[in-house]
Amino acid sequence: MSTAAIILVGGQFLAFAPQVANAESVSKEDISIEPYDTDTIHNFTPTQTKNSAGNYVISYTWSATVADARHTMTAVYNLEDGTTQEEVIFNGGQAYDISGTVNFVARGAVKSVTLVAKNREGISHAERTANVSDKTGSMPVINASDIELNVGDKFDPMANVTATDKEDGDLTNKIKITANNVDTSKTGTYHVTYSVQDSDNNITTKTITVKVVEKTVGEIKSAVYVVGNSAITGTYSGDVTQFQVTVNGAKLYTGGTTTNGTFNYNVDANLIGPNDVVTITAFDKNGRVLDENKPVKIISGTFSPDEYVIGESKGITGTYTGDVHHFELYVNDFKVSDGGSAVGGTFNYYVQNGRIKEGDNVYLIAYDVNGNKLATEPVKVSVYKSSGTITPDTYVLGSGKYITGTFTGDVSYAKVTVNGVELSPGGDFPTNGNEFTYYVDSLIRNTDADVTITAYDKNNNQLDSKKVHVVAPNFSGDIYPDEYILGEAYITGIFEGDVSYAKVYVDGRELKPGGNFDVNTHEFTYYVGAKTVTNINQTVTIVAYDQYYNELNRHDVFLAEHN
């Protein structure tokens, strides 16, 4: 008869294998009590490395406590690709504390390991999952590119091929060529396969394509590109079929057209400036480079012709920019001549008198020093019409008998009106100068005078008309009347400065201008008569004027009676 030992641990009953006299005679039927679920899996740390064959190896040491010697332990490997692999790492036969060391070769990279303790029916009693610590390091990198060769070219499969690894650095000397079927004696598409292994046993392979083609040749020569044009043009030879332009290092599209030895490659007219660096590369029909990064010379030039006036202009003039050197003149689409001078931003092109007529279609074409066409501009043609301006100086009273000033253009003579009265036409307008004089004698007498001067050409056509500003000299002065005794005939006193005459106002009534002003003694007298001022309560004012009737100053006269 057998018995089972039952032990109470932590508040739970543990049932263990039956105690029998003869253990060899015990069968499964003799065990009447199933062990209680008390299995425990302890922490474990799996690591991942690679073996020399490049396979992933998962290594770890595990430990657990199981209550029944019939329980097993299974490891589940969770791979990076989403699949799993399993193995039994403990197949029973021992209870209580169990442990083991595992080195499992997986079919791929593993991200975690799950340990599962199962009873004899395969039911899980305990599980624990641990993430894999990856010790494989980074994968090495092989640097190799596809190659295109001509038939008969020499081929070195290791030329320009390198390998690097994040941990190991340069691995170029460890590269192995595992496949190479290249035969440069005939056209075809071949392959070379490289392999390299780092110190963590990570293996990288790379296969490149080697294309062997019949040899093609070709050259291009770009024409000078003028800024603002919509195409780069030039000539080519050989097997050239397409092109690519680079502007300041930036590549444009691959394309263009070829016709009988000349090519055309369209560009945006606003893309290329005079200081840009432009190159062009030629390819054959298979995209193989035939002539690479040929420089494109950039030139620029614009010009703006002035209006050509028949009967006045001696030539066509204007301004220019850039590389303008000379011109061609066309009249009604007929080439007249070429030449002209362009210096310092301005140009001049001589035209024979009578060569251009009213209504003609005239244009100029600008070229650089090498005869490259830069720009075409129309020339506006008009018939000469007289013009001119007159600018009179300010006329100062007393300064002379002439109106003076400057004039421009076709002024031949002038007329002057003073307060509406027209003087005789005349004036001195020299053909080799721009200053004039016009005699007016002493007809302009005060600053209030309305004076106008009008300019005419030789055919009596009015060209310009201006007001003449009239001013007095910078005169000043003052008057100081003595006390006036009623019944006396004169107001007396002294004066200073440019006083020439005076006016007296009695109670607002103006008396005649006059007075005697002695410039030596600076004394004056002004006749008022004995009966003009009769009352000391009257208001008497005396006003001083200069010779041009400009008021200088005024004062009230103090009145007194005889004692």
mmCIF file with all atom_site columns, C-alpha atoms in Angstrom, residues 427-556:
data_model
loop_
_atom_site.group_PDB
_atom_site.id
_atom_site.type_symbol
_atom_site.label_atom_id
_atom_site.label_alt_id
_atom_site.label_comp_id
_atom_site.label_asym_id
_atom_site.label_entity_id
_atom_site.label_seq_id
_atom_site.pdbx_PDB_ins_code
_atom_site.Cartn_x
_atom_site.Cartn_y
_atom_site.Cartn_z
_atom_site.occupancy
_atom_site.B_iso_or_equiv
_atom_site.pdbx_formal_charge
_atom_site.auth_seq_id
_atom_site.auth_comp_id
_atom_site.auth_asym_id
_atom_site.auth_atom_id
_atom_site.pdbx_PDB_model_num
ATOM 1   C CA . GLY A 1 427 ? 17.530 140.032 -77.775 1.00 0.00 ? 427 GLY A CA 1
ATOM 2   C CA . ASP A 1 428 ? 20.949 138.520 -78.187 1.00 0.00 ? 428 ASP A CA 1
ATOM 3   C CA . PHE A 1 429 ? 20.815 134.671 -78.432 1.00 0.00 ? 429 PHE A CA 1
ATOM 4   C CA . PRO A 1 430 ? 24.254 133.376 -79.556 1.00 0.00 ? 430 PRO A CA 1
ATOM 5   C CA . THR A 1 431 ? 24.297 130.082 -81.459 1.00 0.00 ? 431 THR A CA 1
ATOM 6   C CA . ASN A 1 432 ? 27.399 128.915 -79.617 1.00 0.00 ? 432 ASN A CA 1
ATOM 7   C CA . GLY A 1 433 ? 26.168 129.660 -76.119 1.00 0.00 ? 433 GLY A CA 1
ATOM 8   C CA . ASN A 1 434 ? 23.156 129.419 -73.838 1.00 0.00 ? 434 ASN A CA 1
ATOM 9   C CA . GLU A 1 435 ? 23.009 132.896 -72.209 1.00 0.00 ? 435 GLU A CA 1
ATOM 10  C CA . PHE A 1 436 ? 20.902 135.780 -73.555 1.00 0.00 ? 436 PHE A CA 1
ATOM 11  C CA . THR A 1 437 ? 20.328 139.507 -72.980 1.00 0.00 ? 437 THR A CA 1
ATOM 12  C CA . TYR A 1 438 ? 17.265 141.606 -73.814 1.00 0.00 ? 438 TYR A CA 1
ATOM 13  C CA . TYR A 1 439 ? 17.324 145.440 -73.659 1.00 0.00 ? 439 TYR A CA 1
ATOM 14  C CA . VAL A 1 440 ? 14.436 147.014 -71.682 1.00 0.00 ? 440 VAL A CA 1
ATOM 15  C CA . ASP A 1 441 ? 15.949 150.399 -70.852 1.00 0.00 ? 441 ASP A CA 1
ATOM 16  C CA . SER A 1 442 ? 14.220 151.714 -67.702 1.00 0.00 ? 442 SER A CA 1
ATOM 17  C CA . LEU A 1 443 ? 10.717 150.531 -68.558 1.00 0.00 ? 443 LEU A CA 1
ATOM 18  C CA . ILE A 1 444 ? 10.510 148.315 -65.481 1.00 0.00 ? 444 ILE A CA 1
ATOM 19  C CA . ARG A 1 445 ? 10.105 150.686 -62.571 1.00 0.00 ? 445 ARG A CA 1
ATOM 20  C CA . ASN A 1 446 ? 8.729  148.797 -59.589 1.00 0.00 ? 446 ASN A CA 1
ATOM 21  C CA . THR A 1 447 ? 8.380  145.344 -58.133 1.00 0.00 ? 447 THR A CA 1
ATOM 22  C CA . ASP A 1 448 ? 4.676  145.207 -58.985 1.00 0.00 ? 448 ASP A CA 1
ATOM 23  C CA . ALA A 1 449 ? 5.426  145.273 -62.724 1.00 0.00 ? 449 ALA A CA 1
ATOM 24  C CA . ASP A 1 450 ? 3.980  142.327 -64.689 1.00 0.00 ? 450 ASP A CA 1
ATOM 25  C CA . VAL A 1 451 ? 6.824  141.280 -66.976 1.00 0.00 ? 451 VAL A CA 1
ATOM 26  C CA . THR A 1 452 ? 6.785  138.288 -69.384 1.00 0.00 ? 452 THR A CA 1
ATOM 27  C CA . ILE A 1 453 ? 9.439  137.094 -71.836 1.00 0.00 ? 453 ILE A CA 1
ATOM 28  C CA . THR A 1 454 ? 8.487  134.792 -74.743 1.00 0.00 ? 454 THR A CA 1
ATOM 29  C CA . ALA A 1 455 ? 10.967 132.782 -76.844 1.00 0.00 ? 455 ALA A CA 1
ATOM 30  C CA . TYR A 1 456 ? 10.624 132.113 -80.614 1.00 0.00 ? 456 TYR A CA 1
ATOM 31  C CA . ASP A 1 457 ? 12.503 130.048 -83.181 1.00 0.00 ? 457 ASP A CA 1
ATOM 32  C CA . LYS A 1 458 ? 13.808 131.427 -86.460 1.00 0.00 ? 458 LYS A CA 1
ATOM 33  C CA . ASN A 1 459 ? 10.478 130.618 -88.105 1.00 0.00 ? 459 ASN A CA 1
ATOM 34  C CA . ASN A 1 460 ? 8.565  132.688 -85.555 1.00 0.00 ? 460 ASN A CA 1
ATOM 35  C CA . ASN A 1 461 ? 7.185  129.626 -83.783 1.00 0.00 ? 461 ASN A CA 1
ATOM 36  C CA . GLN A 1 462 ? 6.655  130.226 -80.100 1.00 0.00 ? 462 GLN A CA 1
ATOM 37  C CA . LEU A 1 463 ? 8.791  127.845 -78.038 1.00 0.00 ? 463 LEU A CA 1
ATOM 38  C CA . ASP A 1 464 ? 8.474  128.960 -74.428 1.00 0.00 ? 464 ASP A CA 1
ATOM 39  C CA . SER A 1 465 ? 7.182  131.783 -72.211 1.00 0.00 ? 465 SER A CA 1
ATOM 40  C CA . LYS A 1 466 ? 8.174  132.702 -68.652 1.00 0.00 ? 466 LYS A CA 1
ATOM 41  C CA . LYS A 1 467 ? 7.370  135.363 -66.065 1.00 0.00 ? 467 LYS A CA 1
ATOM 42  C CA . VAL A 1 468 ? 10.223 137.661 -65.071 1.00 0.00 ? 468 VAL A CA 1
ATOM 43  C CA . HIS A 1 469 ? 10.518 137.993 -61.337 1.00 0.00 ? 469 HIS A CA 1
ATOM 44  C CA . VAL A 1 470 ? 11.104 141.660 -60.432 1.00 0.00 ? 470 VAL A CA 1
ATOM 45  C CA . VAL A 1 471 ? 12.646 142.578 -57.101 1.00 0.00 ? 471 VAL A CA 1
ATOM 46  C CA . ALA A 1 472 ? 13.991 145.722 -55.518 1.00 0.00 ? 472 ALA A CA 1
ATOM 47  C CA . PRO A 1 473 ? 17.536 146.057 -54.330 1.00 0.00 ? 473 PRO A CA 1
ATOM 48  C CA . ASN A 1 474 ? 18.082 145.291 -50.702 1.00 0.00 ? 474 ASN A CA 1
ATOM 49  C CA . PHE A 1 475 ? 17.297 148.886 -49.563 1.00 0.00 ? 475 PHE A CA 1
ATOM 50  C CA . SER A 1 476 ? 16.587 149.926 -45.967 1.00 0.00 ? 476 SER A CA 1
ATOM 51  C CA . GLY A 1 477 ? 15.992 153.119 -44.110 1.00 0.00 ? 477 GLY A CA 1
ATOM 52  C CA . ASP A 1 478 ? 13.938 154.990 -41.524 1.00 0.00 ? 478 ASP A CA 1
ATOM 53  C CA . ILE A 1 479 ? 12.446 158.442 -40.932 1.00 0.00 ? 479 ILE A CA 1
ATOM 54  C CA . TYR A 1 480 ? 12.183 160.422 -37.634 1.00 0.00 ? 480 TYR A CA 1
ATOM 55  C CA . PRO A 1 481 ? 9.839  163.478 -37.779 1.00 0.00 ? 481 PRO A CA 1
ATOM 56  C CA . ASP A 1 482 ? 10.250 166.451 -35.422 1.00 0.00 ? 482 ASP A CA 1
ATOM 57  C CA . GLU A 1 483 ? 7.324  167.787 -33.377 1.00 0.00 ? 483 GLU A CA 1
ATOM 58  C CA . TYR A 1 484 ? 4.989  169.681 -35.694 1.00 0.00 ? 484 TYR A CA 1
ATOM 59  C CA . ILE A 1 485 ? 3.647  173.080 -34.504 1.00 0.00 ? 485 ILE A CA 1
ATOM 60  C CA . LEU A 1 486 ? 0.180  173.828 -35.845 1.00 0.00 ? 486 LEU A CA 1
ATOM 61  C CA . GLY A 1 487 ? 0.258  176.499 -38.542 1.00 0.00 ? 487 GLY A CA 1
ATOM 62  C CA . GLU A 1 488 ? 3.780  175.719 -39.771 1.00 0.00 ? 488 GLU A CA 1
ATOM 63  C CA . ALA A 1 489 ? 4.242  174.950 -43.472 1.00 0.00 ? 489 ALA A CA 1
ATOM 64  C CA . TYR A 1 490 ? 6.737  172.002 -43.175 1.00 0.00 ? 490 TYR A CA 1
ATOM 65  C CA . ILE A 1 491 ? 7.150  168.790 -41.325 1.00 0.00 ? 491 ILE A CA 1
ATOM 66  C CA . THR A 1 492 ? 10.861 168.425 -40.594 1.00 0.00 ? 492 THR A CA 1
ATOM 67  C CA . GLY A 1 493 ? 13.137 165.786 -39.156 1.00 0.00 ? 493 GLY A CA 1
ATOM 68  C CA . ILE A 1 494 ? 15.980 163.474 -39.941 1.00 0.00 ? 494 ILE A CA 1
ATOM 69  C CA . PHE A 1 495 ? 16.276 160.174 -41.900 1.00 0.00 ? 495 PHE A CA 1
ATOM 70  C CA . GLU A 1 496 ? 18.740 157.356 -42.422 1.00 0.00 ? 496 GLU A CA 1
ATOM 71  C CA . GLY A 1 497 ? 19.499 154.771 -45.126 1.00 0.00 ? 497 GLY A CA 1
ATOM 72  C CA . ASP A 1 498 ? 17.958 154.713 -48.615 1.00 0.00 ? 498 ASP A CA 1
ATOM 73  C CA . VAL A 1 499 ? 14.976 157.040 -48.075 1.00 0.00 ? 499 VAL A CA 1
ATOM 74  C CA . SER A 1 500 ? 14.248 158.806 -51.359 1.00 0.00 ? 500 SER A CA 1
ATOM 75  C CA . TYR A 1 501 ? 10.856 160.466 -50.758 1.00 0.00 ? 501 TYR A CA 1
ATOM 76  C CA . ALA A 1 502 ? 7.907  160.423 -48.365 1.00 0.00 ? 502 ALA A CA 1
ATOM 77  C CA . LYS A 1 503 ? 4.119  160.510 -48.183 1.00 0.00 ? 503 LYS A CA 1
ATOM 78  C CA . VAL A 1 504 ? 2.052  162.128 -45.432 1.00 0.00 ? 504 VAL A CA 1
ATOM 79  C CA . TYR A 1 505 ? -1.385 160.970 -44.333 1.00 0.00 ? 505 TYR A CA 1
ATOM 80  C CA . VAL A 1 506 ? -3.669 163.358 -42.395 1.00 0.00 ? 506 VAL A CA 1
ATOM 81  C CA . ASP A 1 507 ? -6.553 161.550 -40.785 1.00 0.00 ? 507 ASP A CA 1
ATOM 82  C CA . GLY A 1 508 ? -6.069 158.918 -43.489 1.00 0.00 ? 508 GLY A CA 1
ATOM 83  C CA . ARG A 1 509 ? -6.025 161.358 -46.375 1.00 0.00 ? 509 ARG A CA 1
ATOM 84  C CA . GLU A 1 510 ? -2.906 160.924 -48.554 1.00 0.00 ? 510 GLU A CA 1
ATOM 85  C CA . LEU A 1 511 ? -0.950 164.041 -49.486 1.00 0.00 ? 511 LEU A CA 1
ATOM 86  C CA . LYS A 1 512 ? 1.290  164.231 -52.518 1.00 0.00 ? 512 LYS A CA 1
ATOM 87  C CA . PRO A 1 513 ? 4.520  162.243 -52.414 1.00 0.00 ? 513 PRO A CA 1
ATOM 88  C CA . GLY A 1 514 ? 7.592  164.405 -52.129 1.00 0.00 ? 514 GLY A CA 1
ATOM 89  C CA . GLY A 1 515 ? 9.905  166.002 -49.604 1.00 0.00 ? 515 GLY A CA 1
ATOM 90  C CA . ASN A 1 516 ? 13.467 167.216 -49.678 1.00 0.00 ? 516 ASN A CA 1
ATOM 91  C CA . PHE A 1 517 ? 15.948 164.628 -48.381 1.00 0.00 ? 517 PHE A CA 1
ATOM 92  C CA . ASP A 1 518 ? 19.526 165.902 -48.008 1.00 0.00 ? 518 ASP A CA 1
ATOM 93  C CA . VAL A 1 519 ? 21.879 162.936 -48.228 1.00 0.00 ? 519 VAL A CA 1
ATOM 94  C CA . ASN A 1 520 ? 24.690 164.946 -46.677 1.00 0.00 ? 520 ASN A CA 1
ATOM 95  C CA . THR A 1 521 ? 22.959 166.203 -43.535 1.00 0.00 ? 521 THR A CA 1
ATOM 96  C CA . HIS A 1 522 ? 20.282 163.452 -43.444 1.00 0.00 ? 522 HIS A CA 1
ATOM 97  C CA . GLU A 1 523 ? 17.707 166.106 -42.724 1.00 0.00 ? 523 GLU A CA 1
ATOM 98  C CA . PHE A 1 524 ? 14.406 166.350 -44.518 1.00 0.00 ? 524 PHE A CA 1
ATOM 99  C CA . THR A 1 525 ? 11.515 168.744 -45.010 1.00 0.00 ? 525 THR A CA 1
ATOM 100 C CA . TYR A 1 526 ? 8.026  167.911 -46.248 1.00 0.00 ? 526 TYR A CA 1
ATOM 101 C CA . TYR A 1 527 ? 5.609  170.727 -47.256 1.00 0.00 ? 527 TYR A CA 1
ATOM 102 C CA . VAL A 1 528 ? 2.107  170.380 -45.777 1.00 0.00 ? 528 VAL A CA 1
ATOM 103 C CA . GLY A 1 529 ? 0.993  174.047 -45.805 1.00 0.00 ? 529 GLY A CA 1
ATOM 104 C CA . ALA A 1 530 ? -0.046 176.113 -42.811 1.00 0.00 ? 530 ALA A CA 1
ATOM 105 C CA . LYS A 1 531 ? -3.730 175.160 -42.919 1.00 0.00 ? 531 LYS A CA 1
ATOM 106 C CA . THR A 1 532 ? -3.567 171.377 -43.609 1.00 0.00 ? 532 THR A CA 1
ATOM 107 C CA . VAL A 1 533 ? -3.171 170.349 -39.989 1.00 0.00 ? 533 VAL A CA 1
ATOM 108 C CA . THR A 1 534 ? -5.321 172.526 -37.697 1.00 0.00 ? 534 THR A CA 1
ATOM 109 C CA . ASN A 1 535 ? -6.000 170.429 -34.610 1.00 0.00 ? 535 ASN A CA 1
ATOM 110 C CA . ILE A 1 536 ? -3.675 168.596 -32.295 1.00 0.00 ? 536 ILE A CA 1
ATOM 111 C CA . ASN A 1 537 ? -6.223 165.759 -32.124 1.00 0.00 ? 537 ASN A CA 1
ATOM 112 C CA . GLN A 1 538 ? -5.734 164.927 -35.794 1.00 0.00 ? 538 GLN A CA 1
ATOM 113 C CA . THR A 1 539 ? -3.657 161.887 -36.810 1.00 0.00 ? 539 THR A CA 1
ATOM 114 C CA . VAL A 1 540 ? -0.672 162.649 -39.007 1.00 0.00 ? 540 VAL A CA 1
ATOM 115 C CA . THR A 1 541 ? 1.602  159.846 -40.337 1.00 0.00 ? 541 THR A CA 1
ATOM 116 C CA . ILE A 1 542 ? 4.710  160.145 -42.485 1.00 0.00 ? 542 ILE A CA 1
ATOM 117 C CA . VAL A 1 543 ? 5.878  157.186 -44.633 1.00 0.00 ? 543 VAL A CA 1
ATOM 118 C CA . ALA A 1 544 ? 9.406  156.789 -46.107 1.00 0.00 ? 544 ALA A CA 1
ATOM 119 C CA . TYR A 1 545 ? 10.018 155.139 -49.525 1.00 0.00 ? 545 TYR A CA 1
ATOM 120 C CA . ASP A 1 546 ? 13.063 154.111 -51.533 1.00 0.00 ? 546 ASP A CA 1
ATOM 121 C CA . GLN A 1 547 ? 13.590 155.183 -55.142 1.00 0.00 ? 547 GLN A CA 1
ATOM 122 C CA . TYR A 1 548 ? 11.609 152.174 -56.377 1.00 0.00 ? 548 TYR A CA 1
ATOM 123 C CA . TYR A 1 549 ? 8.544  153.153 -54.399 1.00 0.00 ? 549 TYR A CA 1
ATOM 124 C CA . ASN A 1 550 ? 9.016  150.491 -51.802 1.00 0.00 ? 550 ASN A CA 1
ATOM 125 C CA . GLU A 1 551 ? 7.967  151.467 -48.314 1.00 0.00 ? 551 GLU A CA 1
ATOM 126 C CA . LEU A 1 552 ? 10.829 151.510 -45.845 1.00 0.00 ? 552 LEU A CA 1
ATOM 127 C CA . ASN A 1 553 ? 9.221  152.686 -42.608 1.00 0.00 ? 553 ASN A CA 1
ATOM 128 C CA . ARG A 1 554 ? 6.500  154.960 -41.132 1.00 0.00 ? 554 ARG A CA 1
ATOM 129 C CA . HIS A 1 555 ? 5.937  157.043 -37.961 1.00 0.00 ? 555 HIS A CA 1
ATOM 130 C CA . ASP A 1 556 ? 3.187  159.223 -36.466 1.00 0.00 ? 556 ASP A CA 1
#
